mmCIF file of C-alpha atoms and ligand atoms in Angstrom:
data_model
loop_
_atom_site.group_PDB
_atom_site.id
_atom_site.type_symbol
_atom_site.label_atom_id
_atom_site.label_comp_id
_atom_site.label_asym_id
_atom_site.label_seq_id
_atom_site.Cartn_x
_atom_site.Cartn_y
_atom_site.Cartn_z
ATOM 1 C CA MET A 1062 109.512 90.558 124.787
ATOM 2 C CA PHE A 1063 108.743 87.452 124.026
ATOM 3 C CA GLY A 1064 105.828 84.659 123.557
ATOM 4 C CA LEU A 1065 102.943 85.385 121.521
ATOM 5 C CA LYS A 1066 101.220 89.174 121.118
ATOM 6 C CA ALA A 1067 97.846 88.311 123.313
ATOM 7 C CA ASP A 1068 100.107 87.427 126.312
ATOM 8 C CA TRP A 1069 101.583 89.916 127.416
ATOM 9 C CA SER A 1070 100.422 94.104 126.841
ATOM 10 C CA LEU A 1071 102.952 97.117 126.353
ATOM 11 C CA GLU A 1072 101.715 99.946 128.651
ATOM 12 C CA VAL A 1073 103.017 103.626 127.141
ATOM 13 C CA PHE A 1074 102.195 106.656 128.869
ATOM 14 C CA ASP A 1075 100.250 109.150 126.912
ATOM 15 C CA ARG A 1076 103.215 111.824 126.195
ATOM 16 C CA TYR A 1077 103.346 115.119 123.845
ATOM 17 C CA PHE A 1078 105.876 114.381 121.285
ATOM 18 C CA SER A 1079 108.479 116.794 119.372
ATOM 19 C CA LEU A 1080 110.091 117.099 116.053
ATOM 20 C CA GLY A 1081 112.820 115.218 117.522
ATOM 21 C CA ASP A 1082 111.027 112.365 118.364
ATOM 22 C CA TYR A 1083 110.800 111.667 114.909
ATOM 23 C CA ALA A 1084 114.343 112.251 113.930
ATOM 24 C CA GLY A 1085 116.502 109.154 113.487
ATOM 25 C CA GLY A 1086 120.284 109.496 111.968
ATOM 26 C CA GLU A 1087 121.586 113.060 110.063
ATOM 27 C CA ALA A 1088 120.345 112.904 106.818
ATOM 28 C CA ARG A 1089 123.057 112.455 104.160
ATOM 29 C CA TRP A 1090 121.230 113.507 100.739
ATOM 30 C CA CYS A 1091 123.204 115.987 98.720
ATOM 31 C CA PRO A 1092 122.593 119.808 99.622
ATOM 32 C CA GLY A 1093 119.724 120.801 97.669
ATOM 33 C CA CYS A 1094 118.250 117.623 97.152
ATOM 34 C CA GLY A 1095 114.388 117.585 96.980
ATOM 35 C CA ASP A 1096 114.390 114.288 99.693
ATOM 36 C CA HIS A 1097 114.917 117.148 101.961
ATOM 37 C CA ALA A 1098 111.603 118.706 102.149
ATOM 38 C CA VAL A 1099 109.468 115.230 102.071
ATOM 39 C CA LEU A 1100 111.310 113.898 105.217
ATOM 40 C CA THR A 1101 110.419 117.818 106.866
ATOM 41 C CA ALA A 1102 106.960 117.409 106.067
ATOM 42 C CA VAL A 1103 106.251 114.061 107.085
ATOM 43 C CA GLN A 1104 108.027 114.961 110.191
ATOM 44 C CA ARG A 1105 106.201 117.829 110.559
ATOM 45 C CA ILE A 1106 102.896 116.042 110.073
ATOM 46 C CA MET A 1107 103.919 113.193 112.203
ATOM 47 C CA ARG A 1108 104.338 116.233 115.239
ATOM 48 C CA ASP A 1109 100.777 117.681 114.430
ATOM 49 C CA GLU A 1110 98.802 114.359 114.407
ATOM 50 C CA GLN A 1111 100.924 113.514 117.636
ATOM 51 C CA LEU A 1112 101.312 110.174 115.988
ATOM 52 C CA LYS A 1113 102.763 107.634 118.091
ATOM 53 C CA PRO A 1114 106.446 106.988 116.840
ATOM 54 C CA GLU A 1115 106.285 103.408 118.509
ATOM 55 C CA MET A 1116 103.478 102.579 116.590
ATOM 56 C CA SER A 1117 104.539 103.901 113.248
ATOM 57 C CA VAL A 1118 107.094 101.894 110.609
ATOM 58 C CA ALA A 1119 108.478 103.374 107.664
ATOM 59 C CA VAL A 1120 109.476 100.729 104.908
ATOM 60 C CA SER A 1121 111.780 101.189 102.127
ATOM 61 C CA GLY A 1122 113.448 99.648 98.870
ATOM 62 C CA ILE A 1123 116.287 100.737 97.349
ATOM 63 C CA GLY A 1124 117.449 104.349 96.196
ATOM 64 C CA CYS A 1125 118.156 107.488 97.233
ATOM 65 C CA SER A 1126 114.812 107.985 98.591
ATOM 66 C CA SER A 1127 114.807 104.931 100.377
ATOM 67 C CA ARG A 1128 116.901 106.200 103.043
ATOM 68 C CA LEU A 1129 113.881 107.553 104.554
ATOM 69 C CA PRO A 1130 113.636 104.594 107.650
ATOM 70 C CA HIS A 1131 117.333 106.060 108.597
ATOM 71 C CA TYR A 1132 116.246 109.146 109.307
ATOM 72 C CA MET A 1133 112.792 108.830 111.081
ATOM 73 C CA GLY A 1134 112.817 108.443 114.765
ATOM 74 C CA THR A 1135 110.270 105.053 114.367
ATOM 75 C CA TYR A 1136 110.435 101.918 113.388
ATOM 76 C CA GLY A 1137 111.795 101.314 110.001
ATOM 77 C CA PHE A 1138 112.223 98.435 107.138
ATOM 78 C CA HIS A 1139 114.857 99.132 104.611
ATOM 79 C CA GLY A 1140 114.073 96.204 101.865
ATOM 80 C CA LEU A 1141 115.570 94.979 98.744
ATOM 81 C CA HIS A 1142 115.022 96.790 95.241
ATOM 82 C CA GLY A 1143 111.552 97.213 94.587
ATOM 83 C CA ARG A 1144 109.864 95.756 97.451
ATOM 84 C CA ALA A 1145 109.279 98.542 99.218
ATOM 85 C CA LEU A 1146 105.190 97.608 98.851
ATOM 86 C CA PRO A 1147 105.188 93.913 99.565
ATOM 87 C CA ILE A 1148 107.075 94.726 102.675
ATOM 88 C CA ALA A 1149 104.857 97.200 103.625
ATOM 89 C CA CYS A 1150 101.920 95.129 103.042
ATOM 90 C CA GLY A 1151 103.314 92.241 104.944
ATOM 91 C CA VAL A 1152 103.917 94.223 107.674
ATOM 92 C CA LYS A 1153 100.460 95.970 107.364
ATOM 93 C CA SER A 1154 98.349 92.460 107.084
ATOM 94 C CA ARG A 1155 100.029 91.060 110.054
ATOM 95 C CA ARG A 1156 99.975 94.498 112.795
ATOM 96 C CA PRO A 1157 96.819 96.721 111.079
ATOM 97 C CA ASP A 1158 96.891 98.588 113.893
ATOM 98 C CA LEU A 1159 100.934 100.060 113.283
ATOM 99 C CA ASP A 1160 100.264 103.311 110.735
ATOM 100 C CA VAL A 1161 102.725 102.398 107.657
ATOM 101 C CA TRP A 1162 104.810 104.921 105.654
ATOM 102 C CA VAL A 1163 106.258 104.043 102.250
ATOM 103 C CA ALA A 1164 109.051 105.594 100.844
ATOM 104 C CA THR A 1165 110.126 104.757 97.142
ATOM 105 C CA GLY A 1166 111.327 106.452 93.926
ATOM 106 C CA ASP A 1167 111.029 106.250 90.100
ATOM 107 C CA GLY A 1168 113.193 103.118 89.852
ATOM 108 C CA ASP A 1169 112.706 101.313 92.529
ATOM 109 C CA CYS A 1170 108.634 101.405 92.042
ATOM 110 C CA PHE A 1171 107.953 102.228 88.298
ATOM 111 C CA SER A 1172 110.794 99.680 87.166
ATOM 112 C CA ILE A 1173 111.747 96.666 89.079
ATOM 113 C CA GLY A 1174 108.743 96.923 91.506
ATOM 114 C CA THR A 1175 105.882 97.651 88.419
ATOM 115 C CA ALA A 1176 104.406 94.368 89.990
ATOM 116 C CA HIS A 1177 104.323 94.940 92.906
ATOM 117 C CA TRP A 1178 102.632 98.273 92.730
ATOM 118 C CA ILE A 1179 100.164 97.487 90.322
ATOM 119 C CA HIS A 1180 99.171 94.872 92.831
ATOM 120 C CA ALA A 1181 99.560 96.837 95.737
ATOM 121 C CA MET A 1182 97.565 99.694 94.720
ATOM 122 C CA ARG A 1183 94.362 96.868 94.086
ATOM 123 C CA TYR A 1184 94.703 95.399 97.894
ATOM 124 C CA ASN A 1185 94.123 98.782 99.138
ATOM 125 C CA MET A 1186 95.863 98.377 102.587
ATOM 126 C CA ASP A 1187 95.741 101.404 104.682
ATOM 127 C CA MET A 1188 99.025 103.325 104.308
ATOM 128 C CA THR A 1189 101.007 106.186 102.946
ATOM 129 C CA VAL A 1190 102.671 105.589 99.761
ATOM 130 C CA LEU A 1191 105.586 108.455 99.157
ATOM 131 C CA ILE A 1192 107.107 108.317 95.704
ATOM 132 C CA PHE A 1193 109.842 110.442 95.104
ATOM 133 C CA ASP A 1194 110.099 111.011 91.680
ATOM 134 C CA ASN A 1195 113.741 112.117 90.380
ATOM 135 C CA ALA A 1196 113.346 110.842 86.928
ATOM 136 C CA VAL A 1197 116.538 109.755 87.210
ATOM 137 C CA TYR A 1198 118.600 107.015 89.041
ATOM 138 C CA GLY A 1199 120.191 108.703 91.409
ATOM 139 C CA LEU A 1200 121.872 106.387 93.946
ATOM 140 C CA THR A 1201 123.483 104.366 90.791
ATOM 141 C CA LYS A 1202 124.643 107.837 89.645
ATOM 142 C CA LYS A 1203 122.522 108.771 86.550
ATOM 143 C CA GLN A 1204 121.393 106.177 84.371
ATOM 144 C CA THR A 1205 117.916 106.860 82.708
ATOM 145 C CA SER A 1206 115.029 105.849 84.414
ATOM 146 C CA PRO A 1207 111.567 104.948 83.697
ATOM 147 C CA THR A 1208 110.146 108.791 83.984
ATOM 148 C CA SER A 1209 113.240 110.376 82.476
ATOM 149 C CA PRO A 1210 112.013 113.557 80.116
ATOM 150 C CA LEU A 1211 112.695 112.588 76.343
ATOM 151 C CA GLY A 1212 116.015 114.379 75.707
ATOM 152 C CA LEU A 1213 117.551 114.042 79.129
ATOM 153 C CA LYS A 1214 121.473 112.903 78.958
ATOM 154 C CA THR A 1215 122.506 110.132 81.498
ATOM 155 C CA ASN A 1216 125.106 107.422 81.171
ATOM 156 C CA THR A 1217 122.879 104.988 79.628
ATOM 157 C CA HIS A 1218 121.554 107.696 77.237
ATOM 158 C CA PRO A 1219 124.560 109.982 76.602
ATOM 159 C CA PHE A 1220 122.689 111.410 73.818
ATOM 160 C CA GLY A 1221 119.627 111.890 75.685
ATOM 161 C CA ALA A 1222 116.842 109.475 76.484
ATOM 162 C CA ILE A 1223 115.282 108.235 73.287
ATOM 163 C CA ILE A 1224 111.534 107.403 74.504
ATOM 164 C CA GLU A 1225 108.810 109.047 76.304
ATOM 165 C CA PRO A 1226 108.341 108.617 79.664
ATOM 166 C CA HIS A 1227 106.248 106.256 81.580
ATOM 167 C CA ASN A 1228 102.574 108.210 82.828
ATOM 168 C CA PRO A 1229 102.455 106.939 86.357
ATOM 169 C CA LEU A 1230 99.393 109.041 86.953
ATOM 170 C CA THR A 1231 97.489 107.558 84.162
ATOM 171 C CA VAL A 1232 98.797 103.978 84.957
ATOM 172 C CA THR A 1233 97.411 104.028 88.644
ATOM 173 C CA LEU A 1234 94.306 105.436 87.886
ATOM 174 C CA GLY A 1235 93.763 102.326 85.478
ATOM 175 C CA ILE A 1236 93.994 99.804 88.678
ATOM 176 C CA THR A 1237 91.250 98.080 90.235
ATOM 177 C CA ASN A 1238 90.445 99.644 93.308
ATOM 178 C CA ILE A 1239 92.627 102.950 93.662
ATOM 179 C CA SER A 1240 91.337 104.963 96.196
ATOM 180 C CA PHE A 1241 93.956 108.118 96.457
ATOM 181 C CA ILE A 1242 96.326 109.450 93.963
ATOM 182 C CA ALA A 1243 97.940 112.663 94.193
ATOM 183 C CA GLN A 1244 100.669 114.797 92.624
ATOM 184 C CA VAL A 1245 102.911 117.677 94.184
ATOM 185 C CA VAL A 1246 105.992 119.102 93.353
ATOM 186 C CA ASP A 1247 108.772 118.993 96.643
ATOM 187 C CA TRP A 1248 109.591 123.300 96.326
ATOM 188 C CA ASN A 1249 106.248 124.177 97.642
ATOM 189 C CA PRO A 1250 106.134 123.272 101.326
ATOM 190 C CA PRO A 1251 103.004 124.105 102.472
ATOM 191 C CA LEU A 1252 101.079 122.339 99.449
ATOM 192 C CA LEU A 1253 103.938 119.275 99.780
ATOM 193 C CA TYR A 1254 102.279 119.012 103.591
ATOM 194 C CA GLU A 1255 98.766 119.620 103.191
ATOM 195 C CA THR A 1256 99.070 117.062 100.506
ATOM 196 C CA ILE A 1257 101.075 114.516 102.463
ATOM 197 C CA LYS A 1258 98.910 114.924 105.478
ATOM 198 C CA ALA A 1259 95.447 114.666 103.435
ATOM 199 C CA ALA A 1260 97.056 111.565 102.147
ATOM 200 C CA HIS A 1261 97.846 110.050 105.552
ATOM 201 C CA ARG A 1262 94.108 110.632 106.609
ATOM 202 C CA HIS A 1263 93.113 108.970 104.087
ATOM 203 C CA ARG A 1264 92.104 105.471 104.947
ATOM 204 C CA GLY A 1265 93.634 102.685 102.000
ATOM 205 C CA THR A 1266 96.419 103.421 99.858
ATOM 206 C CA SER A 1267 97.624 106.385 98.986
ATOM 207 C CA PHE A 1268 99.651 106.950 96.225
ATOM 208 C CA VAL A 1269 101.332 110.694 96.360
ATOM 209 C CA ARG A 1270 104.041 110.751 93.337
ATOM 210 C CA ILE A 1271 106.601 113.908 94.596
ATOM 211 C CA ILE A 1272 108.417 115.586 91.396
ATOM 212 C CA GLN A 1273 111.317 115.361 93.181
ATOM 213 C CA ARG A 1274 114.330 118.023 92.225
ATOM 214 C CA CYS A 1275 117.558 115.914 92.129
ATOM 215 C CA PRO A 1276 120.113 119.334 90.873
ATOM 216 C CA VAL A 1277 122.766 116.689 90.946
ATOM 217 C CA TYR A 1278 122.244 114.032 88.221
ATOM 218 C CA ALA A 1279 119.508 116.629 86.647
ATOM 219 C CA ARG A 1280 119.953 120.264 87.509
ATOM 220 C CA ALA A 1281 118.898 121.615 84.218
ATOM 221 C CA TYR A 1282 115.764 119.917 83.858
ATOM 222 C CA TYR A 1283 114.648 121.208 87.249
ATOM 223 C CA GLU A 1284 115.717 124.786 87.268
ATOM 224 C CA ALA A 1285 113.482 124.622 84.197
ATOM 225 C CA LEU A 1286 110.203 122.921 85.841
ATOM 226 C CA GLN A 1287 111.036 125.535 88.896
ATOM 227 C CA ASP A 1288 111.462 128.564 87.145
ATOM 228 C CA ASN A 1289 107.912 127.675 84.256
ATOM 229 C CA PRO A 1290 105.022 127.852 87.395
ATOM 230 C CA SER A 1291 102.851 127.854 83.795
ATOM 231 C CA GLY A 1292 103.990 124.365 83.604
ATOM 232 C CA GLN A 1293 102.204 123.480 86.329
ATOM 233 C CA LEU A 1294 98.342 122.791 86.778
ATOM 234 C CA LEU A 1295 96.631 123.460 90.296
ATOM 235 C CA LEU A 1296 93.743 121.330 90.976
ATOM 236 C CA THR A 1297 91.307 123.261 93.003
ATOM 237 C CA HIS A 1298 88.321 121.718 94.559
ATOM 238 C CA GLU A 1299 86.390 121.596 98.220
ATOM 239 C CA LYS A 1300 86.997 117.980 98.487
ATOM 240 C CA GLY A 1301 90.661 118.312 97.167
ATOM 241 C CA ILE A 1302 93.843 119.534 98.864
ATOM 242 C CA PRO A 1303 93.182 122.247 101.217
ATOM 243 C CA MET A 1304 95.232 125.084 100.445
ATOM 244 C CA ASP A 1305 95.339 129.023 101.579
ATOM 245 C CA LYS A 1306 95.412 131.713 98.875
ATOM 246 C CA THR A 1307 99.455 132.038 99.188
ATOM 247 C CA VAL A 1308 99.588 129.127 97.578
ATOM 248 C CA ARG A 1309 97.104 129.464 94.873
ATOM 249 C CA ARG A 1310 98.818 132.361 93.655
ATOM 250 C CA LEU A 1311 101.987 130.643 93.046
ATOM 251 C CA PHE A 1312 100.420 128.593 90.043
ATOM 252 C CA PRO A 1313 99.200 130.797 87.417
ATOM 253 C CA GLU A 1314 97.335 127.768 85.910
ATOM 254 C CA GLN A 1315 94.311 126.416 88.183
ATOM 255 C CA GLN A 1316 91.534 123.776 86.917
ATOM 256 C CA GLU A 1317 88.567 123.000 89.333
ATOM 257 C CA HIS A 1318 88.543 119.332 89.211
ATOM 258 C CA ASP A 1319 86.109 116.933 91.502
ATOM 259 C CA PRO A 1320 88.540 114.183 92.637
ATOM 260 C CA THR A 1321 85.440 111.942 92.865
ATOM 261 C CA ASP A 1322 85.310 112.063 89.237
ATOM 262 C CA LEU A 1323 87.806 109.346 87.206
ATOM 263 C CA SER A 1324 87.192 110.315 83.813
ATOM 264 C CA SER A 1325 88.340 113.872 84.408
ATOM 265 C CA ALA A 1326 91.402 112.265 86.671
ATOM 266 C CA PHE A 1327 92.362 110.402 83.310
ATOM 267 C CA ALA A 1328 92.113 113.876 81.330
ATOM 268 C CA VAL A 1329 93.768 115.311 83.269
ATOM 269 C CA ALA A 1330 96.768 113.060 83.851
ATOM 270 C CA ALA A 1331 97.029 112.154 80.651
ATOM 271 C CA ASP A 1332 97.571 115.664 79.566
ATOM 272 C CA ARG A 1333 100.916 115.862 79.108
ATOM 273 C CA SER A 1334 101.415 119.793 78.350
ATOM 274 C CA ARG A 1335 101.357 120.002 81.792
ATOM 275 C CA ILE A 1336 101.998 119.167 85.380
ATOM 276 C CA PRO A 1337 99.070 118.656 87.560
ATOM 277 C CA VAL A 1338 99.379 119.594 91.183
ATOM 278 C CA GLY A 1339 96.705 118.386 93.563
ATOM 279 C CA LEU A 1340 94.322 115.510 94.320
ATOM 280 C CA LEU A 1341 93.058 113.929 90.770
ATOM 281 C CA TYR A 1342 91.367 110.547 92.801
ATOM 282 C CA HIS A 1343 89.872 109.895 95.672
ATOM 283 C CA ASN A 1344 87.270 107.090 96.390
ATOM 284 C CA PRO A 1345 87.078 106.703 100.282
ATOM 285 C CA ASP A 1346 84.879 103.702 100.061
ATOM 286 C CA ALA A 1347 87.457 101.116 97.997
ATOM 287 C CA PRO A 1348 87.465 98.189 100.258
ATOM 288 C CA CYS A 1349 90.973 97.617 102.217
ATOM 289 C CA TYR A 1350 92.576 94.332 101.835
ATOM 290 C CA GLU A 1351 93.254 94.033 105.932
ATOM 291 C CA ASP A 1352 89.493 94.400 106.622
ATOM 292 C CA LEU A 1353 88.458 91.522 104.530
ATOM 293 C CA SER A 1354 92.187 89.286 105.133
ATOM 294 C CA SER A 1355 92.872 89.863 108.675
ATOM 295 C CA GLU A 1356 89.607 88.100 110.458
ATOM 296 C CA GLY A 1357 91.204 85.790 112.873
ATOM 297 C CA ILE A 1358 93.984 87.343 113.562
ATOM 298 C CA ALA A 1359 94.045 87.430 117.467
ATOM 299 C CA MET A 1360 93.112 83.622 117.448
ATOM 300 C CA THR A 1361 94.818 81.731 119.918
ATOM 301 C CA PRO A 1362 96.808 78.806 118.722
ATOM 302 C CA GLU A 1363 93.877 76.292 120.456
ATOM 303 C CA GLU A 1364 91.243 78.138 118.697
ATOM 304 C CA LYS A 1365 93.420 77.587 115.511
ATOM 305 C CA LEU A 1366 94.264 74.202 116.217
ATOM 306 C CA ALA A 1367 90.128 73.348 116.639
ATOM 307 C CA GLY A 1368 89.387 75.246 113.471
ATOM 308 C CA PHE A 1369 91.714 73.455 112.170
ATOM 309 C CA ASN A 1370 90.507 70.096 112.913
ATOM 310 C CA ALA A 1371 86.725 71.007 112.269
ATOM 311 C CA ALA A 1372 88.217 71.980 108.652
ATOM 312 C CA LEU A 1373 89.687 68.383 108.309
ATOM 313 C CA ASP A 1374 86.507 67.198 109.768
ATOM 314 C CA ARG A 1375 84.612 68.545 107.433
ATOM 315 C CA MET A 1376 86.763 66.671 104.495
ATOM 316 C CA THR A 1377 85.851 63.245 106.487
ATOM 317 C CA ILE A 1378 84.490 60.923 104.054
HETATM 318 FE FE1 SF4 B 2548 119.214 113.473 96.273
HETATM 319 FE FE2 SF4 B 2548 119.901 113.526 93.401
HETATM 320 FE FE3 SF4 B 2548 121.728 113.480 95.514
HETATM 321 FE FE4 SF4 B 2548 120.186 111.417 95.333
HETATM 322 S S1 SF4 B 2548 121.588 111.868 93.721
HETATM 323 S S2 SF4 B 2548 120.568 112.469 97.382
HETATM 324 S S3 SF4 B 2548 118.449 112.269 94.143
HETATM 325 S S4 SF4 B 2548 120.235 115.124 94.831
HETATM 326 MG MG1 MG B 2549 114.748 107.986 91.116
#
């Protein structure tokens, strides 16, 4: 298909998509890796929402989680380290009609990609950003990451991480024009599904930090988290993530939290005694950058030339 988009059209008949329509290559993550649960949740949501694979794009940076586009039956872009978000913003700015999913990790997003993370959150372009936070660099075989817990022994800190980990939630909550911030654990499939579904339905940048098991390089850390449900705080509210009684029963610690209350979201995120799980913040009215910047995107070359000449004429002395 060549030429300008305005010169051609593609007729795609309505059809029912099954799970297989969203499957790409065979996932090669380690057995027991939390990434498998996220991939399954995303594919099920796409099937249940009947999203068109040809209108969906999975974008990633570098890391274990950034393999995700290879495992999706959608378009995909496996980018450079830390560059998932600017690539996704680029896709969205030229093709706002596409459904953009971003897979990035704690090293990819919170270290080398930090500047992109800050600015992409402010742009609030309509995309679903999944941060697979396994608290370690997995692909490069166990180095300390920005979210490694104090004392985690890695190849770069063989006696244990020596400084408190970054708090991605408080940082993100402090960025101008944020619109959706949630956190979830990979080992609760119903809650993972509902959280990602709510994130996808939100119009704007949905930031979902997924506490993701890496049984190869941080097994003891994740086993301790899983074995201590009291270490997680389930955020409940009628405006929050929908969940039924069976999910609620798994969390002894719960708190009613209104996700429109930014100050309360900060307080919840800053309390490191428990891992908050649920929707921390939601502002459906935050403006999306593509709505402001895509004006004239469908102009013909003649219209562009005429506009260019008119702009030059205005500068004529
Ligand atoms: Fe998953 Fe860890 Fe294996 Fe990477 S190294 S695929 S994060 S279990
Ligand atoms: Mg990581």
